[in-house]
Structure formats: structure tokens, C-alpha cells
Amino acid sequence: MEWFSAPGYWLGTAVLQRGVALIYVIAFVAAARQFRPLIGSDGMLPVPGYLARRPFWQAPSIFQFRYSDRLFAAVCWLGAVLAAAVVCGLTRVVPLWAGMLTWLLLWVLYLSIVNVGQVWYGFGWESLLLEAGFLMVFLGGERVAPPLLTLLLVRWLLFRVEFGAGLIKLRGDSCWRDLTCLYYHHETQPMPGPLSWLFHHLPKPLHRIEVAGNHFAQLVVPFGLFAPQPVAGIAAATIIVTQLWLVLSGNFAWLNWLTIFLAFSAVEVSAVSSTPRPPGWFVVVVVAFAAVMVCLSYWPARNMLSPRQRMNASFNMFHLGNTYGAFGSICRTRREVVIEGTREPDVTGQTVWQEYEFKGKPTGLRRLPRQFAPYHLRLDWLMWFAAISPGYALAWMTPFLHRLLRNDAATLRLLRHNPFPDAPPRYVRALLYEYRFTTPTELRREHAWWHRSLIGSYVPPTSLPDF
């Protein structure tokens, strides 16, 4: 079985599997903590209403058979516990088939969540986690040497993530081609981190070098993943370093960390001579699976070669063989929707409004952006899209404001600060602002990280009788 097994990759495989399991833990916990106000029975976009319009083949999920908030929570916490067990080494102590079934169950549970999550789960890293998690089923745990075919499929997934992102940039915004996108990106990205202000104020020549380095890392380095060692290991190390740079510069949920773990599929160390030979049935299953994935790869490969490349798309409802990409276009200015409320009985020109503050997205001018990744704040991310275009918020903004007028406890837990803890407001409204990072001089003088200027009304003052 020398052609089948790759014992020299045992350490990289262990890091890869436990890393993916750790991301599963975070994803399941985030789902458990946020689903009730977002997609619960009384949420902004309830699952039962969604499934009533979707047959099983359009949204395969265990919730097609029965849905309740209690069942959804049970699925989330079961997934978190199983994934945590894998992080702690479950696959080292159970039979190979049991480890495979554990990974398969994790995939089924999370697929069931994503396929009913609607816009709240419409991010590329959801599909990336599902595809990576499904590959883990066929990686063999830690009791047999990792199959070379599965490792190559993991690298093919990593290649699509990196090369697809590089292509979408070159084909998209002109600022990627003239190397100026980072003049704006750190300030206008969906959720800046604590170091984003510093990154934004780096010298512009360094920003141009960063963009050029990004092009090299995404358009050239990924081909090295399929080269003999040590080239493949060097390519993996380059990807890891560039992803860590992105971790420092912003909040992109688990996208960067999952990409880092995938890169360990190309990290080789000395082989372990005592690794058991894989059973024959496992060889047959892996070969069959590899053949299926080769067939499914036709669609993402064709997409990458197309001048009309799609960004972050799934070609089937099982989220296998996806295409990836990020930031094909860059905003030059930052817009933010600010939600305010008042208890006054009538709205006049002298009405005093108080702001709701979000956990991650900028609201308060003196609050340093926080680090949340790899945890994903779904409402905060959708608020960024809503500021770009109201169309992104058509389905959920009105239900969101309605819940603020009721001081809905589950919804308020998504926020950092509720200015009306004792009684709900009489009116709420949404304003659209343009935000920018302060200069170093302004930061020293005003102790503020942001400046903002009012653009106009986003949602006029609204009260409960208006719904």
C-alpha cells in the first residue's frame, strides 16, 4: 500500500484534523448562542416558514422532518461536544470506522444548520467548513497513515480557496491591479480588529508591497502545494504566514484559521514506522470518494477559468466541490447603519435619541475595535452589507427593529449595549453614517478611533403600531 499511504504526513494530519474539529466547536457554539433571534421559531427569519417553501432536495436537513428550537439547540450542543471530543483525541482511541462515522455525523449536523440558515449562513466559510469537514471523514483518523489521495484533495481545496481569491481580485476591482486596495481595505472591511487602525496607517508604499505579496501568495504559491517536498512544505508555510497576517489585520470569522489548518496537509515530518496498514475496505472507500470529488471538481475548475467567475458559490446543496474567493471589490468609504431609540411619546426636532451598540461592528467612536474571530457575529456582518445596500436587509431589518421595540431578550443578547434596559423604546430609527479612522493627531487629541458624518435616514422613526 505504499502508493496509498503517506506516513510522513502524520503530524500535519493530526494538526489538520484537530484544527477542523476546533472550528466545528466554535461554529456549533456560535449557532447555539445566536440562532433563536435569527432563525428560531420567533426569529427574524424563522426556519419553519423557510422550510415550508423548500423541499428536501433544495435544503437537505434533519429539520425537514421536524423543527423546534429545543431540537435545534440540541443539534448545536451535540455537535459541539462531539467536535470537542475529536479535539481531545477521540479518533486515537476508537476504531477507524467509528472515527469516520463521528466526522460524518458532524458534517450532517452542521449541514442541517447551514441549509436552513438563509442569509445568516450565506458566507463562504460555511461551505469551506462543510467541505473540509467532509474530507476529514476519509483522512483515516490518527490510527492509520493518512491516505495520499485524501491529502491531495485537501490541497486541492486549499488551492481553490487561495487561487480563487487571487483570480477574483484581478478580475474584479482595478485597485487590486494598480496595488492600491489596501489604501482603503483595513478601514472599510466588514469588521475591523484591534490592529486595523494601525494597519490602515502604514505607509502607502508598504500597502502596495502587501498587495503585490498577496498576489504572489494567492496566484503563484498554491501551485507549489502539488510539487515534491520541500517545495510543497514551503508553499504551505507561505500560506500560513500570509493567513496569520490577515488574522492580525481584521475579523474574518474562521476563514483564515481554517485555511491555516488546511495548509498543514502539505507539512511533512519523518515517517512513523509503526503506523498500521489501512484495511482493504478503507482503501476502496477512499478511492471511490476521490473519484466522486474529481467529478465534482469540474464545476469549480470551470468557474475559476471563466471570465465571469462567481465568488463563494456552492454547486450542490451538500456544499462539496465549492468555489471560493473574497473581496473581488473594495469599498473606498465606510458606511454604517446606526440604530437609535427614544422613549419620548412624540418625535420632534428636539427628540433625544440613544444609540444601540453592537459587539463587533463600529458604533461608538471611542471604542477600539475588538477581536472576535474565529467566532462569527452574524448580525454584525449583515449590518455591514446592509450599509452598502438596503437590499441586503429587506428580509430581516423590519423584524429586527420590531424586536427592539419589544425589548426582545434574545435579540438584545446579540448587542453589546441596550440603552433601554428597564422599558422598551417608543420609537426606533436607523441612520446612515460615513465612518473613517481618525488620524494619529486626532487620536491623540480626541481619544477617538473613528470620525463619522451623517449621510441621511435609513429607516424613519417607527413604533409598534406601524408594524
XYZ file of C-alpha atoms in Angstrom:
467
model
C 0.000 0.000 0.000
C 2.950 2.344 -0.492
C 1.052 4.205 -3.214
C -1.935 4.734 -0.893
C -0.487 5.822 2.463
C 1.586 8.912 3.289
C 3.009 8.203 6.774
C 5.325 11.196 6.594
C 2.314 13.477 6.974
C 1.062 12.062 10.271
C 1.840 15.223 12.263
C 0.363 17.603 9.684
C -2.721 15.399 9.503
C -3.134 15.437 13.275
C -2.964 19.258 13.321
C -5.360 19.420 10.373
C -7.970 17.130 11.909
C -7.902 18.652 15.348
C -7.902 22.134 13.846
C -11.003 21.424 11.758
C -12.650 19.890 14.825
C -11.854 23.030 16.819
C -13.508 25.184 14.147
C -16.535 22.888 14.322
C -16.698 23.539 18.081
C -16.696 27.299 17.509
C -19.251 27.065 14.703
C -21.686 24.926 16.705
C -21.354 27.125 19.807
C -21.922 30.272 17.728
C -25.021 28.682 16.209
C -26.366 27.703 19.623
C -25.881 31.190 21.038
C -27.348 33.145 18.129
C -29.998 31.070 16.379
C -33.104 31.988 18.425
C -33.355 35.668 17.385
C -32.057 34.996 13.880
C -33.807 31.834 12.631
C -35.655 30.400 15.646
C -39.413 29.869 15.720
C -39.859 33.504 16.761
C -36.760 34.756 14.949
C -36.329 37.339 12.229
C -36.285 34.641 9.522
C -37.924 31.592 11.128
C -36.817 28.139 9.997
C -40.371 26.680 9.848
C -41.510 29.327 7.382
C -38.410 28.791 5.258
C -38.779 25.009 5.149
C -42.443 25.310 4.221
C -41.243 26.728 0.884
C -38.310 24.356 0.350
C -38.494 20.628 -0.443
C -35.831 18.350 0.991
C -33.741 18.251 -2.177
C -33.429 22.057 -2.148
C -32.439 22.222 1.518
C -31.342 18.805 2.835
C -31.519 18.996 6.621
C -32.697 16.894 9.528
C -35.000 19.810 10.352
C -37.052 18.935 7.268
C -38.536 16.100 9.330
C -39.182 18.123 12.474
C -38.226 21.521 13.802
C -38.299 23.046 17.253
C -35.972 25.473 18.979
C -35.184 22.800 21.543
C -34.171 20.342 18.809
C -32.042 22.963 17.087
C -30.239 23.725 20.344
C -29.711 20.002 20.937
C -28.161 19.623 17.481
C -25.813 22.544 18.166
C -24.624 21.295 21.542
C -24.331 17.692 20.374
C -22.118 18.882 17.525
C -20.012 20.987 19.882
C -19.496 18.084 22.289
C -18.590 15.616 19.516
C -16.171 18.072 17.927
C -14.576 18.811 21.312
C -14.094 15.065 21.802
C -12.229 14.899 18.497
C -10.042 17.827 19.555
C -9.217 15.881 22.707
C -8.160 12.817 20.701
C -11.282 10.701 20.235
C -10.073 9.322 16.900
C -6.992 7.867 18.571
C -8.989 5.568 20.830
C -11.946 4.456 18.696
C -11.917 2.100 15.699
C -11.340 3.585 12.268
C -14.977 3.133 11.230
C -16.201 4.846 14.412
C -13.961 7.838 13.796
C -15.264 8.108 10.247
C -18.863 7.988 11.452
C -18.099 10.710 14.010
C -16.785 13.021 11.289
C -19.754 12.158 9.069
C -22.206 12.958 11.875
C -20.519 16.320 12.463
C -20.930 17.117 8.769
C -24.601 16.096 8.738
C -25.351 18.169 11.827
C -23.684 21.304 10.519
C -25.068 20.851 7.002
C -28.531 20.718 8.585
C -27.880 24.082 10.220
C -26.358 25.811 7.190
C -29.106 24.695 4.822
C -31.786 26.368 6.961
C -29.656 29.371 7.981
C -30.676 31.524 4.993
C -28.803 34.834 4.650
C -27.251 34.488 8.098
C -25.283 31.484 6.817
C -24.554 32.760 3.320
C -20.807 33.115 3.836
C -18.018 31.281 2.053
C -16.501 29.947 5.254
C -19.662 27.956 5.964
C -19.189 25.984 2.737
C -15.453 25.764 3.410
C -16.033 24.203 6.815
C -18.517 21.713 5.397
C -16.216 20.667 2.561
C -13.195 20.432 4.850
C -15.228 18.515 7.424
C -16.387 16.011 4.809
C -12.794 15.426 3.683
C -11.891 14.583 7.279
C -14.176 11.527 7.058
C -11.686 9.969 4.636
C -8.444 11.043 6.279
C -8.257 7.969 8.490
C -8.103 9.411 11.966
C -4.845 9.007 13.866
C -4.720 5.199 13.903
C -3.635 4.683 10.280
C -1.355 6.623 7.974
C -3.208 9.379 6.090
C -4.217 8.439 2.526
C -2.267 10.342 -0.112
C -5.422 10.752 -2.215
C -7.269 12.498 0.605
C -4.302 14.750 1.328
C -4.236 15.763 -2.339
C -7.955 16.538 -2.176
C -7.349 18.723 0.877
C -4.621 20.573 -1.026
C -6.968 20.929 -3.992
C -9.480 22.526 -1.636
C -6.783 24.870 -0.314
C -5.753 25.662 -3.893
C -9.324 26.683 -4.753
C -9.508 28.909 -1.670
C -6.268 30.736 -2.449
C -6.206 30.743 -6.256
C -9.907 31.538 -6.491
C -9.418 34.541 -4.192
C -6.468 35.726 -6.249
C -8.344 35.446 -9.547
C -11.447 37.233 -8.301
C -9.262 40.142 -7.199
C -7.508 40.520 -10.535
C -10.794 40.212 -12.423
C -12.683 42.476 -10.055
C -11.582 45.806 -8.670
C -8.975 47.866 -10.514
C -7.316 48.760 -7.212
C -6.016 45.191 -6.966
C -4.325 45.639 -10.326
C -2.782 49.024 -9.507
C -1.841 47.795 -5.990
C -3.837 50.446 -4.101
C -6.640 48.386 -2.494
C -5.048 48.409 0.941
C -5.252 52.187 0.969
C -8.903 51.519 1.872
C -9.435 47.886 2.872
C -8.354 47.960 6.531
C -10.752 50.848 7.159
C -13.700 49.578 5.101
C -13.564 45.809 5.779
C -16.700 44.303 7.365
C -15.411 44.115 10.923
C -12.069 45.771 11.753
C -9.944 44.325 14.545
C -7.887 45.988 17.278
C -4.868 46.404 14.962
C -6.801 47.540 11.885
C -6.312 51.231 12.713
C -2.547 50.643 12.816
C -2.570 48.635 9.580
C -4.570 51.393 7.864
C -1.957 53.990 8.754
C 1.028 52.034 7.457
C 2.954 53.880 4.717
C 1.325 53.621 1.290
C 4.415 52.086 -0.338
C 4.144 49.249 2.185
C 0.473 48.824 1.285
C 1.490 48.376 -2.341
C 4.062 45.777 -1.336
C 1.383 43.976 0.700
C -0.918 43.774 -2.323
C 1.881 42.517 -4.555
C 2.779 39.931 -1.916
C -0.863 38.890 -1.710
C -0.976 38.306 -5.467
C 2.146 36.148 -5.257
C 0.768 34.175 -2.290
C -2.595 33.536 -3.957
C -1.734 33.210 -7.644
C 1.712 31.569 -7.658
C 2.319 29.816 -4.325
C -0.733 27.474 -4.468
C 0.767 25.577 -7.416
C 3.637 24.608 -5.134
C 1.249 22.573 -2.985
C 1.354 19.818 -5.617
C 5.137 19.865 -6.071
C 7.539 17.402 -4.356
C 8.953 18.256 -0.960
C 10.367 20.576 0.220
C 8.544 22.837 -2.271
C 5.093 21.780 -1.029
C 6.090 22.461 2.575
C 7.478 25.893 1.666
C 4.240 26.729 -0.150
C 2.246 25.666 2.920
C 4.443 27.759 5.219
C 3.989 30.798 2.959
C 0.216 30.408 3.055
C 0.261 30.034 6.848
C 2.309 33.218 7.281
C 0.078 35.272 4.976
C -3.053 33.986 6.706
C -1.655 34.923 10.107
C -1.088 38.430 8.717
C -4.793 38.538 7.836
C -5.711 37.278 11.314
C -3.889 40.275 12.784
C -5.480 42.812 10.455
C -9.201 42.041 10.809
C -12.065 39.726 11.797
C -12.972 37.156 9.143
C -14.658 34.516 11.307
C -12.840 31.185 10.924
C -11.833 31.654 7.266
C -8.162 32.357 7.977
C -7.743 29.760 10.715
C -9.376 27.045 8.648
C -7.111 27.932 5.714
C -4.113 27.647 8.040
C -5.168 24.184 9.181
C -5.705 23.055 5.586
C -2.141 24.098 4.780
C -0.833 21.517 7.255
C -1.815 18.851 4.723
C 1.455 19.721 2.970
C 3.659 19.699 6.080
C 5.862 16.593 6.153
C 7.950 15.180 9.004
C 9.731 11.875 9.481
C 7.502 8.873 8.891
C 6.310 6.742 11.801
C 7.332 3.163 11.023
C 4.766 1.642 13.402
C 1.716 3.119 11.653
C -0.741 0.259 10.915
C -1.549 -0.594 7.325
C -5.033 0.590 6.247
C -7.695 -2.117 5.898
C -8.774 -3.044 2.392
C -12.292 -1.698 2.785
C -10.877 1.713 3.732
C -8.752 1.790 0.578
C -11.787 1.033 -1.580
C -13.896 3.719 0.133
C -11.201 6.392 -0.211
C -10.564 5.605 -3.890
C -14.301 5.766 -4.637
C -14.639 9.028 -2.739
C -11.670 10.541 -4.593
C -13.282 9.623 -7.917
C -16.501 11.371 -6.906
C -14.622 14.510 -5.812
C -12.720 14.593 -9.101
C -16.059 14.639 -10.913
C -17.447 17.348 -8.625
C -14.315 19.448 -9.239
C -15.377 20.114 -12.815
C -17.718 22.944 -11.777
C -15.312 24.924 -9.565
C -12.487 24.429 -12.070
C -14.680 25.728 -14.890
C -15.740 28.646 -12.705
C -12.135 29.663 -11.987
C -11.340 29.602 -15.707
C -14.420 31.631 -16.610
C -14.100 35.412 -17.124
C -17.456 35.647 -15.279
C -16.090 33.897 -12.197
C -18.534 33.562 -9.311
C -17.301 34.238 -5.792
C -18.120 31.845 -2.911
C -20.638 29.603 -4.614
C -21.869 26.068 -3.933
C -22.831 23.975 -6.930
C -24.852 21.493 -4.873
C -26.793 21.595 -1.626
C -24.242 19.332 0.062
C -21.573 22.061 -0.183
C -18.984 19.783 -1.790
C -16.788 20.970 -4.642
C -17.389 24.672 -3.984
C -15.742 27.716 -5.465
C -14.208 30.345 -3.216
C -12.989 33.922 -3.302
C -13.074 37.103 -1.265
C -13.093 40.878 -1.778
C -13.436 40.982 -5.526
C -14.318 44.637 -4.963
C -13.217 47.055 -2.247
C -15.250 49.890 -0.745
C -13.484 53.261 -0.830
C -15.544 54.658 2.051
C -17.094 53.013 5.076
C -20.815 53.277 5.712
C -22.505 52.215 8.919
C -26.155 51.844 9.890
C -26.673 53.225 13.394
C -29.814 52.146 15.275
C -31.323 54.587 17.771
C -34.341 54.643 20.057
C -36.297 57.044 22.214
C -38.956 56.779 24.922
C -40.483 60.151 24.133
C -44.174 59.888 23.138
C -43.785 62.088 20.062
C -40.920 62.603 17.643
C -39.922 66.230 17.180
C -36.811 68.113 16.164
C -35.772 68.166 19.830
C -36.206 64.441 20.466
C -33.277 62.867 22.288
C -32.182 59.611 20.658
C -29.974 56.959 22.234
C -27.805 54.520 20.293
C -27.728 50.746 20.417
C -24.162 49.486 20.377
C -23.119 46.331 18.569
C -20.494 43.879 19.754
C -18.264 43.914 16.731
C -19.212 46.451 14.111
C -18.180 50.079 14.715
C -20.719 52.239 16.510
C -19.098 54.133 19.380
C -16.383 56.463 18.163
C -14.074 55.942 21.142
C -14.313 52.177 21.304
C -11.325 50.299 19.925
C -12.489 47.534 17.549
C -12.396 44.146 19.259
C -11.048 40.779 18.166
C -13.822 38.209 17.739
C -12.559 35.895 15.014
C -12.681 32.937 14.730
C -16.054 33.466 16.434
C -18.640 34.768 13.964
C -21.055 37.599 14.812
C -23.677 37.098 12.132
C -25.835 40.158 12.787
C -22.807 42.477 12.791
C -21.670 41.130 9.420
C -25.109 41.538 7.853
C -25.276 45.111 9.169
C -22.145 45.865 7.128
C -23.844 44.555 3.983
C -27.000 46.490 4.860
C -24.999 49.720 4.945
C -23.682 49.033 1.435
C -27.141 48.378 0.029
C -30.571 48.287 1.726
C -31.420 45.286 -0.427
C -29.315 43.083 1.821
C -31.604 43.929 4.743
C -35.035 43.757 3.126
C -35.922 40.416 4.701
C -34.751 40.987 8.255
C -34.359 44.685 9.124
C -38.056 45.275 9.888
C -38.320 42.174 12.136
C -35.101 43.284 13.845
C -36.462 46.742 14.668
C -39.761 45.232 15.790
C -37.910 43.099 18.332
C -36.031 46.127 19.635
C -39.379 47.854 20.226
C -40.373 44.847 22.357
C -37.036 44.649 24.167
C -36.828 41.049 22.988
C -34.278 39.439 25.312
C -32.831 37.024 22.738
C -32.291 39.820 20.208
C -30.736 42.142 22.757
C -28.190 39.450 23.624
C -26.791 39.943 20.125
C -25.929 43.526 21.048
C -23.288 44.974 23.328
C -25.409 47.726 24.865
C -29.146 48.294 25.186
C -29.885 51.922 26.155
C -33.354 50.909 27.397
C -32.818 48.161 29.980
C -35.913 48.913 32.070
C -38.588 49.505 29.439
C -38.591 49.339 25.632
C -38.391 52.490 23.490
C -41.474 54.073 21.947
C -39.714 54.678 18.640
C -36.647 53.332 16.863
C -34.934 54.602 13.743
C -31.859 53.866 11.645
C -29.423 56.448 10.323
C -26.709 56.020 7.721
C -23.282 57.439 8.520
C -19.933 57.578 6.780
C -17.160 56.427 9.114
C -13.415 56.898 8.788
C -10.460 56.117 11.001
C -9.065 59.110 12.853
C -5.574 60.300 12.042
C -2.801 59.819 14.636
C -3.139 63.500 15.561
C -6.904 63.215 16.004
C -6.477 60.065 18.085
C -4.110 61.835 20.480
C -6.308 64.905 20.713
C -9.761 63.338 20.867
C -9.047 59.786 22.100
C -11.382 58.555 19.351
C -10.715 55.803 16.820
C -13.419 56.942 14.413
C -14.925 60.081 12.928
C -18.332 59.978 11.321
C -20.600 62.238 9.293
C -24.321 61.803 8.753
C -25.440 60.775 5.273
C -29.165 60.582 5.977
C -32.059 58.487 7.173
C -32.010 54.732 6.603
C -35.276 53.811 8.349
C -37.564 56.636 9.570
C -38.846 56.701 13.161
C -41.019 53.655 13.694
C -43.213 52.484 16.561
C -45.060 49.244 17.290
C -48.383 50.433 15.802
C -46.548 50.909 12.489
C -45.948 47.167 12.136
